PDB file of C-alpha atoms in Angstrom:
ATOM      1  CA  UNK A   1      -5.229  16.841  10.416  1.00 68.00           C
ATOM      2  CA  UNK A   2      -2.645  14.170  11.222  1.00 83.00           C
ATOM      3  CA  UNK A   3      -0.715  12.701   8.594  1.00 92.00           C
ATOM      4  CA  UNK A   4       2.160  10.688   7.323  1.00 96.00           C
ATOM      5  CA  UNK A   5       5.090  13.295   6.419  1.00 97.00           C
ATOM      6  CA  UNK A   6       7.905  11.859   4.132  1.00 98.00           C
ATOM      7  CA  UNK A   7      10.930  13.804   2.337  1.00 97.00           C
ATOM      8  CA  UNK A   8      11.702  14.700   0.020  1.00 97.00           C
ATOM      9  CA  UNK A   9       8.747  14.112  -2.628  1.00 96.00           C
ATOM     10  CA  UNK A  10      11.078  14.092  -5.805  1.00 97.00           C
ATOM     11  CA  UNK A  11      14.347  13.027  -6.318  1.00 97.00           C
ATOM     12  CA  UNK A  12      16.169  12.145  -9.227  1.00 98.00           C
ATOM     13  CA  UNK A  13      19.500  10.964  -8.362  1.00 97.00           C
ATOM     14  CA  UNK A  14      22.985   9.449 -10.575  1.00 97.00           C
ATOM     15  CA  UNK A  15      23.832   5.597  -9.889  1.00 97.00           C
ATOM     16  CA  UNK A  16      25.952   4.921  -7.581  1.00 97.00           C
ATOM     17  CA  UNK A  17      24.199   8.056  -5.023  1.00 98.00           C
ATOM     18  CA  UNK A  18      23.509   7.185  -1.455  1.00 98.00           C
ATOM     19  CA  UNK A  19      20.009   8.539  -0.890  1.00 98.00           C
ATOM     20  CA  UNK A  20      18.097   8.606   2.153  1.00 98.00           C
ATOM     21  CA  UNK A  21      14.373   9.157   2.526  1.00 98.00           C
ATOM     22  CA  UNK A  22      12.973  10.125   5.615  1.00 98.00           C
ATOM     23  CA  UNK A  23       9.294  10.140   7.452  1.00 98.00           C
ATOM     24  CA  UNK A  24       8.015  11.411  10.272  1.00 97.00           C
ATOM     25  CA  UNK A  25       5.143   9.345  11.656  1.00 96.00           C
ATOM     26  CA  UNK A  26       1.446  10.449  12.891  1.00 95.00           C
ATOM     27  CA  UNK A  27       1.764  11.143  16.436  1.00 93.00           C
ATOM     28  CA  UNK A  28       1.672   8.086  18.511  1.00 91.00           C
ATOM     29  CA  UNK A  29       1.883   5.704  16.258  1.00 91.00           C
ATOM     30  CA  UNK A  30       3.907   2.660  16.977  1.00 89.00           C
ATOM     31  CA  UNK A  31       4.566   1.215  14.064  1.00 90.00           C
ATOM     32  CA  UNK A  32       6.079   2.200  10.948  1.00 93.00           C
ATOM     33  CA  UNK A  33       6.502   0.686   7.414  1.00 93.00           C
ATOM     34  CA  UNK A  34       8.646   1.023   4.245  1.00 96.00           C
ATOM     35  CA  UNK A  35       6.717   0.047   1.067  1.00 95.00           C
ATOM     36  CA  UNK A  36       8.153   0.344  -2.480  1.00 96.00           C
ATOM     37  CA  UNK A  37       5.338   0.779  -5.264  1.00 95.00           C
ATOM     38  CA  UNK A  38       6.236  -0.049  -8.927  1.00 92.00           C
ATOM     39  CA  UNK A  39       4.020  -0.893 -11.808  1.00 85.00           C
ATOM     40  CA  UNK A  40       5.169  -4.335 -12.385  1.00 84.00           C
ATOM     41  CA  UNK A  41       5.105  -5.210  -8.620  1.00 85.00           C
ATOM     42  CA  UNK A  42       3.050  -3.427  -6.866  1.00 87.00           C
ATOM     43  CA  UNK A  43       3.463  -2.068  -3.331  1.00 90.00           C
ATOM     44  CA  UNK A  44       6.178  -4.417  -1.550  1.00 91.00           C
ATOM     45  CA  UNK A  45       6.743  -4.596   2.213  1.00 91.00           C
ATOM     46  CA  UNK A  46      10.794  -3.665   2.885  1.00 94.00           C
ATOM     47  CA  UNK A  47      10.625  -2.792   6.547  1.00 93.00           C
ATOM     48  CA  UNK A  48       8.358  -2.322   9.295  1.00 90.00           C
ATOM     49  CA  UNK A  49       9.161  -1.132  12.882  1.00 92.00           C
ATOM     50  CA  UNK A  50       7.176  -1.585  16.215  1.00 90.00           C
ATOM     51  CA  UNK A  51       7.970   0.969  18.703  1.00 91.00           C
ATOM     52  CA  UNK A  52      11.186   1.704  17.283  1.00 93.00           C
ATOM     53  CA  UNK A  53      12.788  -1.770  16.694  1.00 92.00           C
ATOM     54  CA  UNK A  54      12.748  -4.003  13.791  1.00 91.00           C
ATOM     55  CA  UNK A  55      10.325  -6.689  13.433  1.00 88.00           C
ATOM     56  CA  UNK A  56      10.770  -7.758   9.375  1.00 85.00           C
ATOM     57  CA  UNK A  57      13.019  -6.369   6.952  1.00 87.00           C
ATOM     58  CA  UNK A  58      13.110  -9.302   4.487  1.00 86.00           C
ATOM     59  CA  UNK A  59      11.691  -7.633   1.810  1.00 87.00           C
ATOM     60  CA  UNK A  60      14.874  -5.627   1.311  1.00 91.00           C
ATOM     61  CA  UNK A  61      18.041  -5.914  -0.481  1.00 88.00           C
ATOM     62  CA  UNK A  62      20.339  -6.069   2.493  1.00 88.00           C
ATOM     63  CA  UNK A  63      23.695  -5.206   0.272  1.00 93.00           C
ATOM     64  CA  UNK A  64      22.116  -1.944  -0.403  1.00 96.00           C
ATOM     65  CA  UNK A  65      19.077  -0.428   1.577  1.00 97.00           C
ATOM     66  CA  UNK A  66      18.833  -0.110   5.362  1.00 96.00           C
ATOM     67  CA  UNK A  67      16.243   1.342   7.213  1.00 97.00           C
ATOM     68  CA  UNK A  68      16.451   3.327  10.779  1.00 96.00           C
ATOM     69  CA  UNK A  69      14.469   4.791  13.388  1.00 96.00           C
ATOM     70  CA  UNK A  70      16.484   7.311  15.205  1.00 94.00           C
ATOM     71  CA  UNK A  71      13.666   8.378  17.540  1.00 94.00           C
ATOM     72  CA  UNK A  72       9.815   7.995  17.831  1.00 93.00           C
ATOM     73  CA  UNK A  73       9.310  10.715  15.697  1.00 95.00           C
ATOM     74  CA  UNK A  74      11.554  10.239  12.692  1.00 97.00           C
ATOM     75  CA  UNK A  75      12.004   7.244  10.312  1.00 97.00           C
ATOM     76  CA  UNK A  76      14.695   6.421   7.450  1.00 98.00           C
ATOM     77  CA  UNK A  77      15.289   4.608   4.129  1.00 98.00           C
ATOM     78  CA  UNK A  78      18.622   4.764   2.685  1.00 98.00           C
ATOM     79  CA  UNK A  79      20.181   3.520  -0.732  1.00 97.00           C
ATOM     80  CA  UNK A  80      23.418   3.237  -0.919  1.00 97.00           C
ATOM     81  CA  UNK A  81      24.863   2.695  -3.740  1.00 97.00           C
ATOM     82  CA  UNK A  82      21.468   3.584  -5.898  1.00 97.00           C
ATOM     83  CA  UNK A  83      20.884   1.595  -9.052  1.00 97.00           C
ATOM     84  CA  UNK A  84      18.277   2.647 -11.760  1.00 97.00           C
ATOM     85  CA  UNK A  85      16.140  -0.289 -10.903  1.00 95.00           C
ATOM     86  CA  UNK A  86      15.514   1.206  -7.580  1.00 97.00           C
ATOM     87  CA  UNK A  87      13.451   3.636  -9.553  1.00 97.00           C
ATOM     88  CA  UNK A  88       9.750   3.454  -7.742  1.00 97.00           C
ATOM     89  CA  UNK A  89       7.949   4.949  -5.347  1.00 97.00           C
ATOM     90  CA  UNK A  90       8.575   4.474  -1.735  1.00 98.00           C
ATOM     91  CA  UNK A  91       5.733   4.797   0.818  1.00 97.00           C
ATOM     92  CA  UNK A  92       6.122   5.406   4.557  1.00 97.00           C
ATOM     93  CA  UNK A  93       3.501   4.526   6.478  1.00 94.00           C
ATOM     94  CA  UNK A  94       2.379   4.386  10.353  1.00 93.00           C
ATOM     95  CA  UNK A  95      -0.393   2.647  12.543  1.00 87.00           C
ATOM     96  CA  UNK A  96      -1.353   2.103  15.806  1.00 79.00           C
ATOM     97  CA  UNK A  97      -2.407  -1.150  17.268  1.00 65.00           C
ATOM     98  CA  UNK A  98      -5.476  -2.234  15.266  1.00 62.00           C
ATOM     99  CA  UNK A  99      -5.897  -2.412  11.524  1.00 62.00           C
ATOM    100  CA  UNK A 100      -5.691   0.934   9.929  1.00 75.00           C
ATOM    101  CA  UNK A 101      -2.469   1.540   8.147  1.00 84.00           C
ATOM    102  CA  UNK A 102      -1.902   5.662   7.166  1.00 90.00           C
ATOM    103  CA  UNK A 103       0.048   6.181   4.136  1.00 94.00           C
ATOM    104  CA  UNK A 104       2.095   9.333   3.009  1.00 96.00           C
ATOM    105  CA  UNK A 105       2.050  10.523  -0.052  1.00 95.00           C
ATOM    106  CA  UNK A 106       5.738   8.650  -1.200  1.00 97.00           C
ATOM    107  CA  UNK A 107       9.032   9.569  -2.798  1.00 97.00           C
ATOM    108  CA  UNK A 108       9.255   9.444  -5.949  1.00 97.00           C
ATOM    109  CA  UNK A 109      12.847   8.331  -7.212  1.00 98.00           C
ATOM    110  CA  UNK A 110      14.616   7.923 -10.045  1.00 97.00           C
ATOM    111  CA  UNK A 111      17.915   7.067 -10.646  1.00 98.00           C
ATOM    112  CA  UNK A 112      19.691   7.522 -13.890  1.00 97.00           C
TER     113      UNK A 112
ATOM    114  CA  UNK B   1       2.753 -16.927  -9.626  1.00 75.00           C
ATOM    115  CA  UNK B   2       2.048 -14.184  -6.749  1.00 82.00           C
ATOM    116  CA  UNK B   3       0.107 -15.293  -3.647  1.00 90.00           C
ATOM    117  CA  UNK B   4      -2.804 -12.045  -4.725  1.00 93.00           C
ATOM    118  CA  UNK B   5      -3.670 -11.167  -8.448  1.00 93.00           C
ATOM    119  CA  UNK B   6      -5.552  -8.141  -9.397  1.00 93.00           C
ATOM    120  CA  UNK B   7      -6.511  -7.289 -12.868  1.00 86.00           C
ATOM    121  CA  UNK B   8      -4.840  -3.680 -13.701  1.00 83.00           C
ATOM    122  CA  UNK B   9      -7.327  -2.518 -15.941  1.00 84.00           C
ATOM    123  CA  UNK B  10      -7.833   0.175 -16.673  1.00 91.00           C
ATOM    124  CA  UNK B  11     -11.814  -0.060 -16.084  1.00 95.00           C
ATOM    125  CA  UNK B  12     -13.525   2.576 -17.642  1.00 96.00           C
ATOM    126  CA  UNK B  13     -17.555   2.843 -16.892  1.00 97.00           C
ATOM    127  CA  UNK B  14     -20.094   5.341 -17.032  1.00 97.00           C
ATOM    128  CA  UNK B  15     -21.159   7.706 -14.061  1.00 97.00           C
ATOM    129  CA  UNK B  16     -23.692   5.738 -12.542  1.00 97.00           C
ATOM    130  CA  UNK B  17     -22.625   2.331 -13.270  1.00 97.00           C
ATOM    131  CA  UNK B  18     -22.093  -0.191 -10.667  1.00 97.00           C
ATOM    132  CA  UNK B  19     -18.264  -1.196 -10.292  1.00 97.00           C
ATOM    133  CA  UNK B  20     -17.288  -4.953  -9.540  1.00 97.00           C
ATOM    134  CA  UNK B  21     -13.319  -5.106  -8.836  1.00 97.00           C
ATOM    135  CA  UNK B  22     -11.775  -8.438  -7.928  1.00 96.00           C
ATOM    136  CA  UNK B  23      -8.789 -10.462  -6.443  1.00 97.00           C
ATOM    137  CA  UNK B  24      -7.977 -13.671  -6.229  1.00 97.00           C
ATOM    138  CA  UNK B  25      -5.239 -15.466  -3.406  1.00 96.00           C
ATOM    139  CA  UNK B  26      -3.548 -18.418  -3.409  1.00 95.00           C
ATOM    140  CA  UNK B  27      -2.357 -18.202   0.496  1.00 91.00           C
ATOM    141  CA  UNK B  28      -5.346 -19.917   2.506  1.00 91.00           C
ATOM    142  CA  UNK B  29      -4.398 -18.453   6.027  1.00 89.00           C
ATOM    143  CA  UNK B  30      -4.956 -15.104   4.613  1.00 91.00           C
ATOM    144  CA  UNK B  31      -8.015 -14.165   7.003  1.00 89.00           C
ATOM    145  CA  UNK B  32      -8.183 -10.304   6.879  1.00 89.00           C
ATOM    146  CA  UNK B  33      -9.028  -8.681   3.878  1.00 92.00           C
ATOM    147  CA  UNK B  34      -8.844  -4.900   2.865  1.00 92.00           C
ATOM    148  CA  UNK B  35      -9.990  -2.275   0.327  1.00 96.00           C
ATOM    149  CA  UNK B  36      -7.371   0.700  -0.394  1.00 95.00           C
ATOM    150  CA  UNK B  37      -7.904   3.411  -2.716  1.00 97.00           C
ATOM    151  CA  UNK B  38      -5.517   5.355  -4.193  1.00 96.00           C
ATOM    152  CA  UNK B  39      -5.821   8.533  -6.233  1.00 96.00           C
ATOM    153  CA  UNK B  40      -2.838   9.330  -8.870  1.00 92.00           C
ATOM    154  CA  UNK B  41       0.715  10.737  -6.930  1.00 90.00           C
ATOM    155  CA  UNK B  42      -1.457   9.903  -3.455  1.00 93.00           C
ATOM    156  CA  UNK B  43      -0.589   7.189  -0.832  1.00 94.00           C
ATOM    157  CA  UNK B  44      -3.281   4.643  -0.502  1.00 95.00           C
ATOM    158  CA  UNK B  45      -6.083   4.743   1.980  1.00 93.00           C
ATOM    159  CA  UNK B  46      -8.179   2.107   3.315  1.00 91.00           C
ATOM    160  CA  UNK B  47     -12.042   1.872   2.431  1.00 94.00           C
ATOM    161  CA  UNK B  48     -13.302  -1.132   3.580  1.00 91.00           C
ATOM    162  CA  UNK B  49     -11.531  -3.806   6.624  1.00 87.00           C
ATOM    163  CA  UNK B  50     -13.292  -7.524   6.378  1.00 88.00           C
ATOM    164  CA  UNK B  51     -12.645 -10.673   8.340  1.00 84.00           C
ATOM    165  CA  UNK B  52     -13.102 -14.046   7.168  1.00 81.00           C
ATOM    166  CA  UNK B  53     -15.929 -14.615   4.778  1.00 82.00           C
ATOM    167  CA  UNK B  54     -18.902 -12.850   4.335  1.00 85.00           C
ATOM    168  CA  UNK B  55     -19.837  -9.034   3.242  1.00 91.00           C
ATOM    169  CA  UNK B  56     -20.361  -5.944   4.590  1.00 93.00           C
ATOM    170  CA  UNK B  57     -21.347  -2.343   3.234  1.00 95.00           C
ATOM    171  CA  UNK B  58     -20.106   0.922   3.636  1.00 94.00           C
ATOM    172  CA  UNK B  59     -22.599   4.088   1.879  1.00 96.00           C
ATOM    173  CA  UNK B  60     -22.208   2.665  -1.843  1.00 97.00           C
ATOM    174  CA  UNK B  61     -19.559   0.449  -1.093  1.00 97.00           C
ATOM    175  CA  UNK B  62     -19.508  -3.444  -0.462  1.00 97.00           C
ATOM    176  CA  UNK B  63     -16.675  -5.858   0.422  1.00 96.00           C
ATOM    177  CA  UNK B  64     -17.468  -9.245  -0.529  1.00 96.00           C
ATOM    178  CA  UNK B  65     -15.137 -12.633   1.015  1.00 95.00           C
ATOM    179  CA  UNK B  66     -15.443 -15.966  -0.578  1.00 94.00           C
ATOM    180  CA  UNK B  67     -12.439 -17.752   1.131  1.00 92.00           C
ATOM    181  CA  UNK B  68     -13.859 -21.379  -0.143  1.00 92.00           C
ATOM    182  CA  UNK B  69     -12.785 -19.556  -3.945  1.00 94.00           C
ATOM    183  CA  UNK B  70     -10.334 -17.547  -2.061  1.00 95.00           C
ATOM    184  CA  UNK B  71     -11.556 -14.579  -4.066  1.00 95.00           C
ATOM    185  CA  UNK B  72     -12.300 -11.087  -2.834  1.00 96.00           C
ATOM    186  CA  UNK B  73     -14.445  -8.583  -4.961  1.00 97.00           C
ATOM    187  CA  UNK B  74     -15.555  -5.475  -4.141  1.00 97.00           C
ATOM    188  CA  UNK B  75     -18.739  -3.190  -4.949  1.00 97.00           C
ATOM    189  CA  UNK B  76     -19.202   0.149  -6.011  1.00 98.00           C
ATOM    190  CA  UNK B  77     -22.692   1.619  -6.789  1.00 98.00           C
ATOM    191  CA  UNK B  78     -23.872   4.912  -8.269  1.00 98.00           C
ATOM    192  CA  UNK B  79     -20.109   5.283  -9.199  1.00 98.00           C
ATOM    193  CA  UNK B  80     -18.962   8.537  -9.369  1.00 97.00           C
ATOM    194  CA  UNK B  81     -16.533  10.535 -11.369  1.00 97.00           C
ATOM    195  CA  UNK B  82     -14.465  10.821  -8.214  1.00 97.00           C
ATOM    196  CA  UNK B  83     -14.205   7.230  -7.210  1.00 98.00           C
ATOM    197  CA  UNK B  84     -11.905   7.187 -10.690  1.00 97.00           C
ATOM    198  CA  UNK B  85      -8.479   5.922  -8.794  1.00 97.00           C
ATOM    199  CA  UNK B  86      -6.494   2.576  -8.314  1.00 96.00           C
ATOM    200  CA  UNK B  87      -8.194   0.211  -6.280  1.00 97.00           C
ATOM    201  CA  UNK B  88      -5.737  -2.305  -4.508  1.00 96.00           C
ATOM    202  CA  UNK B  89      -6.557  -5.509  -2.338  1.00 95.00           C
ATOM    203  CA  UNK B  90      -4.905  -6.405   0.667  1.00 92.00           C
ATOM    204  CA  UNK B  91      -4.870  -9.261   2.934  1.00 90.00           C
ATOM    205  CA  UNK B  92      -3.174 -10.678   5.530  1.00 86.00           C
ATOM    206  CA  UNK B  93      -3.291 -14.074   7.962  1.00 83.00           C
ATOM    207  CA  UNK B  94      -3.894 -12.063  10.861  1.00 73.00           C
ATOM    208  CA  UNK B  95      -4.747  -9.027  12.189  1.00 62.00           C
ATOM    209  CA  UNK B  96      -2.418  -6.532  13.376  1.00 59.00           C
ATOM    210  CA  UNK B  97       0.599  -5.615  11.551  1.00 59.00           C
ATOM    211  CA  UNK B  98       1.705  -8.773  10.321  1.00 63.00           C
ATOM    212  CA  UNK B  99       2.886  -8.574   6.716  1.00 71.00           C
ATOM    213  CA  UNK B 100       0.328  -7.127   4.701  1.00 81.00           C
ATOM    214  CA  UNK B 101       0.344  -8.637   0.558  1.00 87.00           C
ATOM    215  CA  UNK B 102      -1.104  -5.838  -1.906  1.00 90.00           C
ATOM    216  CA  UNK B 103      -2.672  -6.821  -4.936  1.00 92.00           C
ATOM    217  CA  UNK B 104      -1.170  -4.726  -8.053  1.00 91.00           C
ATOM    218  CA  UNK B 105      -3.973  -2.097  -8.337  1.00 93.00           C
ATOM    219  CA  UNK B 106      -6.832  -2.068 -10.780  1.00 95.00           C
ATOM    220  CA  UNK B 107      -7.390   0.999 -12.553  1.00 95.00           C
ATOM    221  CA  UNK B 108     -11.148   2.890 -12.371  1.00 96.00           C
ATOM    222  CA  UNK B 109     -11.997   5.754 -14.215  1.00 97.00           C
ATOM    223  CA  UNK B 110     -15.290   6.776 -14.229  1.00 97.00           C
ATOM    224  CA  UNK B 111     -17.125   8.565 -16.934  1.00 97.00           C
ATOM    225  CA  UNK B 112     -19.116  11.495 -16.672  1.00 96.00           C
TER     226      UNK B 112
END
């Protein structure tokens, strides 16, 4: 059963912590997304990769996240420095070409 | 004002019922429009893919597009006790993974 694997599932972190989340793609997918999910906002688009290279990362704070992919297989988010209001949930996801998206089940952060 | 609205609920119904869950856009080259479901600490997963106006059905499921209102509803019959999750709309101008806007969620639970 392939799925969307992200790490870790909990993490509850002090300001000013660099944290990195990290998802490994279904198999052969060539794209990837970042999606934050809060109650007030919803789930918001931060990043999204095709075959490894950025194609949109407007939808994140520049001064503090960035987002990698070090291989095909492998995907990162990192905060650094974390603030409380980057308390959410953050979804990886992966596709193919066509119109399914696959989520994973998110990281759940808080920072106090 | 955000270019989708969803109203979060929470909808509570009895088993049985039929659901009606609704969206409305602002952004008039949205043409594809989605269905996610998402059950509580669970990524979201797509029900129901429609293009342009029009409806289709899936089992007790049915996606409804009125672009001329630019509202979105969608249909759930016979509801069951465990269709009770968030329901989110999505839509985007085009299909493919070009940014994808989620509405907030609304809320279902369903009664037995």
């Amino acid at each position: 059963d392939a799925r969307v694997t992200q790490t870790p599932r909990h993490k509850v972190t002090e300001m000013g912590q660099e944290v990195t989340m990290r998802c490994q793609p279904i198999l052969g997918h060539n794209t990837v997304f970042w999606y934050r999910q809060t109650m007030m906002q919803g789930l918001e688009l931060l990043a999204y990769f095709r075959n490894r290279a950025p194609l949109d990362d407007s939808g994140m704070p520049k001064d503090r996240f960035s987002a990698e992919m070090p291989d095909a297989t492998l995907a990162t988010l990192k905060i650094q420095p974390s603030e409380p209001r980057d308390s959410a949930v953050y979804f990886c996801a992966s596709g193919l070409t066509g119109n399914t998206i696959y989520f994973g089940e998110g990281s759940w952060l808080t920072v106090v | 004002q955000k270019e989708v609205e969803q109203d979060p609920g929470p909808l509570s119904v009895p088993e049985g019922a039929i659901v009606s869950l609704n969206c409305t856009y602002s952004n008039s080259a949205f043409q594809y429009f989605m269905w996610y479901r998402q059950y509580s600490r669970k990524g979201p997963e797509l029900l129901m893919y429609t293009y342009s106006s029009g409806n289709k059905e899936d089992g007790r499921f049915t996606a409804q597009v009125d672009k001329s209102s630019k509202y979105i509803s969608l249909f759930i019959r016979d509801s069951q006790p465990s269709d009770s999750a968030t329901y989110l709309c999505a839509m985007t101008p085009s299909g493919g993974y070009q940014k994808v806007t989620f509405g907030t969620g609304t809320k279902l639970q369903v009664i037995p």
